[in-house]
PDB file of C-alpha atoms in Angstrom:
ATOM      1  CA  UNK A   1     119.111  67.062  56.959  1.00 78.00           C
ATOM      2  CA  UNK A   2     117.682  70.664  57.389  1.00 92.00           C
ATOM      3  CA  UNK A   3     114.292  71.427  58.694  1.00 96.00           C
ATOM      4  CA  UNK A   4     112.171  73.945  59.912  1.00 97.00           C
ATOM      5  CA  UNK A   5     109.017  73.547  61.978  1.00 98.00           C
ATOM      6  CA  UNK A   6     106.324  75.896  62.498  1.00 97.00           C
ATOM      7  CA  UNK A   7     103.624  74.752  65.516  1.00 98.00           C
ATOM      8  CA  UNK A   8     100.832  76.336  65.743  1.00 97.00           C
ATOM      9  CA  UNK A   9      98.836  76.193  68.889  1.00 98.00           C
ATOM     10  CA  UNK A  10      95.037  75.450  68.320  1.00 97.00           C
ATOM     11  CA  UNK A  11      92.588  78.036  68.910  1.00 96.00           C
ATOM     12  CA  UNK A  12      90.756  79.395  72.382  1.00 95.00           C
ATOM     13  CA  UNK A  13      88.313  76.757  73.420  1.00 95.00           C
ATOM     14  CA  UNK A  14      86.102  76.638  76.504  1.00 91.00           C
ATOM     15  CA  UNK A  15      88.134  74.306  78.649  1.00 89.00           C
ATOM     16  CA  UNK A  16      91.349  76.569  77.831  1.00 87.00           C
ATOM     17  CA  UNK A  17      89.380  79.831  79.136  1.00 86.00           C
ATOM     18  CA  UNK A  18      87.785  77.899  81.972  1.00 90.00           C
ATOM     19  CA  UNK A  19      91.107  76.260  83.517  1.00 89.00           C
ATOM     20  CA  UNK A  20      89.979  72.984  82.834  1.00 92.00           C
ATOM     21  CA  UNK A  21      91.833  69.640  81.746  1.00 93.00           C
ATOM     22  CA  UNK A  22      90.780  69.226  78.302  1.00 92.00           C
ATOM     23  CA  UNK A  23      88.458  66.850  76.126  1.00 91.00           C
ATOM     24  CA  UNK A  24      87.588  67.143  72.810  1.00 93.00           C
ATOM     25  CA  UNK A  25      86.048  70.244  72.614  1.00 94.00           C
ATOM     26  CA  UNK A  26      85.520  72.756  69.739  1.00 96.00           C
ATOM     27  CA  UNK A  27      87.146  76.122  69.067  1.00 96.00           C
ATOM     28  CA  UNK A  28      85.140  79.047  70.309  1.00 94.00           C
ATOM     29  CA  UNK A  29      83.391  81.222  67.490  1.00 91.00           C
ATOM     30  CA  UNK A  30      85.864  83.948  68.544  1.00 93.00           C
ATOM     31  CA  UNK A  31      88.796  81.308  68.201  1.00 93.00           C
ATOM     32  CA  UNK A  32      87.513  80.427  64.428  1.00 92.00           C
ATOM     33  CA  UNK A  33      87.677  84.373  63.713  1.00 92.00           C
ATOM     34  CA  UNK A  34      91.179  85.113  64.959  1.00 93.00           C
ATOM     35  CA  UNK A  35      92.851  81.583  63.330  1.00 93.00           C
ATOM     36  CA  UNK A  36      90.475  83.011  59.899  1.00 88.00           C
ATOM     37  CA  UNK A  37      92.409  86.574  60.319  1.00 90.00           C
ATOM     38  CA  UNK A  38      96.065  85.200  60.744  1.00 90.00           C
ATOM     39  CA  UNK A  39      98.747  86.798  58.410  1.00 79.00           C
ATOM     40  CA  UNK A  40      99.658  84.258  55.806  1.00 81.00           C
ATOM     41  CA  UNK A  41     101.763  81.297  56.995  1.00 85.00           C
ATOM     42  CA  UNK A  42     104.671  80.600  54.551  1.00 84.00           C
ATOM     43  CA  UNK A  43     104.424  77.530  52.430  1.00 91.00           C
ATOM     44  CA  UNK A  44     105.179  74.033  53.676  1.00 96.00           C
ATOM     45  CA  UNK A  45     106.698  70.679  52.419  1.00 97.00           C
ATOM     46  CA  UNK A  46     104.398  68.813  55.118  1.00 97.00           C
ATOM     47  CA  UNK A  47     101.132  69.796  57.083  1.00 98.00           C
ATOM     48  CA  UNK A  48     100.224  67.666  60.423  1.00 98.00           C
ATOM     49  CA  UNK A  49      97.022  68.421  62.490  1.00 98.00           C
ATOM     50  CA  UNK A  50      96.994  66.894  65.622  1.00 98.00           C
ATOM     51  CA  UNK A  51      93.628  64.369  65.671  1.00 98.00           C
ATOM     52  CA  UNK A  52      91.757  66.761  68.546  1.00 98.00           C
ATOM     53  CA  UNK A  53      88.795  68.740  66.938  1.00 98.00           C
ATOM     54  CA  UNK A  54      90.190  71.981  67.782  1.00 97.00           C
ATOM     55  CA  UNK A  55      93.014  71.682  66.153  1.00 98.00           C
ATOM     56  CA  UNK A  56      91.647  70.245  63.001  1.00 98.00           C
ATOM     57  CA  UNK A  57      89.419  73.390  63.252  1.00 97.00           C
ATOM     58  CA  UNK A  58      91.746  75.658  63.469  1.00 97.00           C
ATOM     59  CA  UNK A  59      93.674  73.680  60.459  1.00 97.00           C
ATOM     60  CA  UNK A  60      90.181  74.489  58.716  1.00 96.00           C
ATOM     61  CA  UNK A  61      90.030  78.020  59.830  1.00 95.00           C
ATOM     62  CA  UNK A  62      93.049  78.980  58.643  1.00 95.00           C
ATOM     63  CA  UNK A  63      92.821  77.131  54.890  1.00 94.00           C
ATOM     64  CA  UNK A  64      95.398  74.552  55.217  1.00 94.00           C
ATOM     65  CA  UNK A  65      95.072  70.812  53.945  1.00 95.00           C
ATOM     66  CA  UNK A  66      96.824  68.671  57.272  1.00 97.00           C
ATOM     67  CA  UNK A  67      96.806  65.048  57.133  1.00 98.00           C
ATOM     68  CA  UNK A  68      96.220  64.105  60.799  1.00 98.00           C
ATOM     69  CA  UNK A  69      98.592  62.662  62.889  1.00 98.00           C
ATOM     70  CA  UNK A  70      98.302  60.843  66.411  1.00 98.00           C
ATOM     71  CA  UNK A  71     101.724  61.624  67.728  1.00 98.00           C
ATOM     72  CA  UNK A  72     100.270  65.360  67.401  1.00 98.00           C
ATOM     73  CA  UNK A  73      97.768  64.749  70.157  1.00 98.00           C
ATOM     74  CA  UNK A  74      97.329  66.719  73.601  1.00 98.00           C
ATOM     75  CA  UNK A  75      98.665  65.254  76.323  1.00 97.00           C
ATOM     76  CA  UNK A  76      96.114  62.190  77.660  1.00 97.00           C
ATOM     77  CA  UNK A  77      95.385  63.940  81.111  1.00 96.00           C
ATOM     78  CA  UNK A  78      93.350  60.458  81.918  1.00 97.00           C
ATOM     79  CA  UNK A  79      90.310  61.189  84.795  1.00 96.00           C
ATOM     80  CA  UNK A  80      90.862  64.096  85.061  1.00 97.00           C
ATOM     81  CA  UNK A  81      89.963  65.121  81.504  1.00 95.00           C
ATOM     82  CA  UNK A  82      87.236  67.752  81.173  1.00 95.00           C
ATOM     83  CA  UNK A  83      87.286  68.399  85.347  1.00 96.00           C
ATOM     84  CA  UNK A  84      89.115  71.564  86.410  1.00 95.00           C
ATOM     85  CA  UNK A  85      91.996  72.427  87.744  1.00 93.00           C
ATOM     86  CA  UNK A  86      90.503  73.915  91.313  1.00 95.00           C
ATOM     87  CA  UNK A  87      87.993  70.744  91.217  1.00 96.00           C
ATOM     88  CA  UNK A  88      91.110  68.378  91.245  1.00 96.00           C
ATOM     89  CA  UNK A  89      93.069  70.503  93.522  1.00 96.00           C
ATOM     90  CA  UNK A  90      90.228  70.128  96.233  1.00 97.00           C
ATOM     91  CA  UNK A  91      89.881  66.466  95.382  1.00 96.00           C
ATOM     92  CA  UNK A  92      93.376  65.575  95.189  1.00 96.00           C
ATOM     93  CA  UNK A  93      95.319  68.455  96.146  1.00 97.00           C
ATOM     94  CA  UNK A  94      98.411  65.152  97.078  1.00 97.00           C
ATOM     95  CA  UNK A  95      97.974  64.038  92.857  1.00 96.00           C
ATOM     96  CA  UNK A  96      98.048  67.401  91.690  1.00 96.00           C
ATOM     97  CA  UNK A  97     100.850  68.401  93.744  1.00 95.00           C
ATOM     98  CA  UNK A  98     102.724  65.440  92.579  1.00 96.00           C
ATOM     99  CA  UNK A  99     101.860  65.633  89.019  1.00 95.00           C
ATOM    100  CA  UNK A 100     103.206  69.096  88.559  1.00 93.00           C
ATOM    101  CA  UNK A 101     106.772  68.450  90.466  1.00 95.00           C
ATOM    102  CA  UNK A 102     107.388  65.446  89.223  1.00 96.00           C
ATOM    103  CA  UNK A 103     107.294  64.864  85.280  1.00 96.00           C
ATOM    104  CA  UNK A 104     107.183  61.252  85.612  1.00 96.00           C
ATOM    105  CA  UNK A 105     104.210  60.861  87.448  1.00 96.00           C
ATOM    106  CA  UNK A 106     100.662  59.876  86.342  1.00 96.00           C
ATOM    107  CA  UNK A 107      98.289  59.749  88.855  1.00 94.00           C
ATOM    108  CA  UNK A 108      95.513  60.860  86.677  1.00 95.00           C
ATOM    109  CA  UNK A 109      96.007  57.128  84.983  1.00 95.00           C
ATOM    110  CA  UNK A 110      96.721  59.128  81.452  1.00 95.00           C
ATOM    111  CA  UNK A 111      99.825  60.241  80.176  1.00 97.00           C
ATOM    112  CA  UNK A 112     103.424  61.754  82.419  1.00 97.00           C
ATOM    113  CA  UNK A 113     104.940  64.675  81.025  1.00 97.00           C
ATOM    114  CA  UNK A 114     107.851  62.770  80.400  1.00 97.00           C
ATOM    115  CA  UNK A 115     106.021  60.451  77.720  1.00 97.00           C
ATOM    116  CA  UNK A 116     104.401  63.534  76.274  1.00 98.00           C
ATOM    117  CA  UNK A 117     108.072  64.825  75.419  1.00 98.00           C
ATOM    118  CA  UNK A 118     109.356  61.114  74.544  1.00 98.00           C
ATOM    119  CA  UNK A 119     106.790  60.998  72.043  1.00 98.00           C
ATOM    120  CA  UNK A 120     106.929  64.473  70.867  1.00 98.00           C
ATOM    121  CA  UNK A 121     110.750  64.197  70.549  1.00 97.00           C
ATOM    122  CA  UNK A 122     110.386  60.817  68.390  1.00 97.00           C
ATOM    123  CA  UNK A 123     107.502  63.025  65.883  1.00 98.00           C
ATOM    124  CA  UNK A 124     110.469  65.586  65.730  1.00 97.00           C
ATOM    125  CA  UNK A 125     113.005  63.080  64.747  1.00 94.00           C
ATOM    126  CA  UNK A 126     110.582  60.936  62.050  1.00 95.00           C
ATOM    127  CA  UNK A 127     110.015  65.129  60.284  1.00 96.00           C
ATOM    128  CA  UNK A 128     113.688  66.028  60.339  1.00 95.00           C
ATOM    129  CA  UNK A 129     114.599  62.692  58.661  1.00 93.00           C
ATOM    130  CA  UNK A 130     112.527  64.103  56.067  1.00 94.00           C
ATOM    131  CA  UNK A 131     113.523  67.471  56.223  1.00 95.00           C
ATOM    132  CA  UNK A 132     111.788  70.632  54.532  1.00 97.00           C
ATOM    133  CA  UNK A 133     109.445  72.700  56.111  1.00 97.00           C
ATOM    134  CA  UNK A 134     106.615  71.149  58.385  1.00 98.00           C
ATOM    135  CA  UNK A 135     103.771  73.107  59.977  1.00 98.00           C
ATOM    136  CA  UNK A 136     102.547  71.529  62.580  1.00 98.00           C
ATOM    137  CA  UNK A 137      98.900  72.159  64.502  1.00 98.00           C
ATOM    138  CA  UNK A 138      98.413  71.042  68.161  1.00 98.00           C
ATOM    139  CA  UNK A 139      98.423  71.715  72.145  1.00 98.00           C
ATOM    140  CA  UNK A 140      99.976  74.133  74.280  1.00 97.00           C
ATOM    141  CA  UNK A 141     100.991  70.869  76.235  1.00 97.00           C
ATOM    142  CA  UNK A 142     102.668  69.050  72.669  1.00 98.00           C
ATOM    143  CA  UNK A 143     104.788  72.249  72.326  1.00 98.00           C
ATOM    144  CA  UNK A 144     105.505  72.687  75.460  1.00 98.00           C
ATOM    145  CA  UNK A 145     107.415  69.360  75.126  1.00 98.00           C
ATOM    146  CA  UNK A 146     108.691  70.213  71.872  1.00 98.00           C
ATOM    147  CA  UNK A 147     110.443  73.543  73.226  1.00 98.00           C
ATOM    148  CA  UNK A 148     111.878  71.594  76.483  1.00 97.00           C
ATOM    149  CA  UNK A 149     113.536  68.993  73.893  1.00 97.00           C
ATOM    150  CA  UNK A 150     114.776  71.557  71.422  1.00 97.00           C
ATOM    151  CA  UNK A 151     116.571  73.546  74.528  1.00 96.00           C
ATOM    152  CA  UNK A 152     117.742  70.083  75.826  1.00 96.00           C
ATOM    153  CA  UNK A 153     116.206  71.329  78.948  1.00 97.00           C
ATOM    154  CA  UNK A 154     115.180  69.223  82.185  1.00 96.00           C
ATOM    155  CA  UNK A 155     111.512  68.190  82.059  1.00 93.00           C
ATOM    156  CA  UNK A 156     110.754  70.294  84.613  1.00 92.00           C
ATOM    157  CA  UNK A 157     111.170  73.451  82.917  1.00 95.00           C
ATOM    158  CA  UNK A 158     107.589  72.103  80.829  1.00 96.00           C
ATOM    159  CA  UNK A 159     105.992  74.215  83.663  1.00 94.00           C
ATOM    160  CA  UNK A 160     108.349  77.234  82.479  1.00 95.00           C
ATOM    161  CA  UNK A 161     106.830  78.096  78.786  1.00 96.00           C
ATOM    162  CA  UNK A 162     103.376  79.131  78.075  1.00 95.00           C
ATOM    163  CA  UNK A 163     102.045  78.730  75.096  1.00 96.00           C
ATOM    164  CA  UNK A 164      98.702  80.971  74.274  1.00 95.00           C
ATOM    165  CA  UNK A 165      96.103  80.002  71.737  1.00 96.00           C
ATOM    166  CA  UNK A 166      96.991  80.284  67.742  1.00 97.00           C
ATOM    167  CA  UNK A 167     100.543  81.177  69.474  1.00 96.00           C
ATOM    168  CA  UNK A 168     103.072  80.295  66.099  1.00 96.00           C
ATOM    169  CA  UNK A 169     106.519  78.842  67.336  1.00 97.00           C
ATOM    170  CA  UNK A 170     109.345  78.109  64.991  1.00 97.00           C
ATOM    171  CA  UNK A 171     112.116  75.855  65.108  1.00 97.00           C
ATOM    172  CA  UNK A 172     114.889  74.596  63.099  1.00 97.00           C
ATOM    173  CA  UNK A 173     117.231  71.390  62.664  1.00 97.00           C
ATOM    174  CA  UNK A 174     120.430  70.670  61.134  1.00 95.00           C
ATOM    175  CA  UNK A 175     119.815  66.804  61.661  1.00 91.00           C
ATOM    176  CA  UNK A 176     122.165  67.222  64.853  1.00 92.00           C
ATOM    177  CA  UNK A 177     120.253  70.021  67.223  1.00 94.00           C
ATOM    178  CA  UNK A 178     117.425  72.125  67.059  1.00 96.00           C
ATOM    179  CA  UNK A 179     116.843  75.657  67.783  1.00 95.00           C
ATOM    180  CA  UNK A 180     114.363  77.691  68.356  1.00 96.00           C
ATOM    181  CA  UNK A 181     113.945  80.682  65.733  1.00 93.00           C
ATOM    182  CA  UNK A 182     112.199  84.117  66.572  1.00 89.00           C
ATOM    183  CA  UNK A 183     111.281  86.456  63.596  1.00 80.00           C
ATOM    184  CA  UNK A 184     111.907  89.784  63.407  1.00 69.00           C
TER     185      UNK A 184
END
């Protein structure tokens, strides 16, 4: 079945301009302003907010109706949630180290890279069944893992895309492959 996805990365927040792992935060006013000044998305079968109250913000500022979905949610960075990146590089510069070479590790007691993209990949699979057009609001981290399974690319290359705030990122399936479109 055809399908074409839209993410949409959530707006700026504090831990994003800070370097920090994240935690439920809000957008910043700034954030709400840019998501409220977007040019107008093109209409969808499906909307899907991840459960994180940035994203549902940004759903908010930018006038769309999402019904929230768990499998949308960041990346569970476990202890290290809301602590920054220097902070656990000074603590456990051996865990960080680890945790960004190898995709299968979790020594932050949350979430590996490689289930991030396991259950990003299933999502992706549930939609196409469906088919239509999805939009789809969540994490530079859920994207991330939704780009390295469209490419069919190892999970290290998660480390390889970068994903900005209210960054828009389409994608399309034939029920066999995806592929990743770029508008002109």
């Amino acid at each position: 079945m055809n399908m074409r996805l839209t993410w949409i990365c959530h707006g700026a927040t504090a831990a994003s301009r800070k370097a920090l792992f994240p935690i439920d935060e809000p957008l910043e006013a700034k954030a709400t302003e840019e998501a409220g000044r977007m040019v107008a998305l093109p209409r969808a079968d499906r909307i899907a907010v991840s459960p994180a109250l940035r994203a549902r913000q940004t759903v908010d500022a930018l006038g769309l109706q999402a019904r929230i979905d768990p499998a949308l949610g960041d990346c569970d960075h476990g202890r290290w949630a809301g602590k920054s990146i220097a902070a656990i590089e000074a603590e456990e510069p051996e865990n960080l180290m680890a945790w960004m070479t190898n995709p299968e590790t979790v020594p932050h007691g949350g979430e590996s890279l490689v289930d991030l993209r396991i259950r990003v990949a299933n999502w992706m699979d549930n939609e196409t069944a469906l088919g239509g057009h999805v939009i789809a609001v969540s994490h530079a981290a859920v994207i991330r893992a939704a780009i390295t399974h469209a490419l069919q690319a190892p999970p290290s290359s998660f480390w390889l895309v970068d994903i900005e705030p209210l960054a828009v990122i389409r994608m399309t399936s034939n029920g066999r492959r995806w592929s990743l479109r770029f508008p002109h």
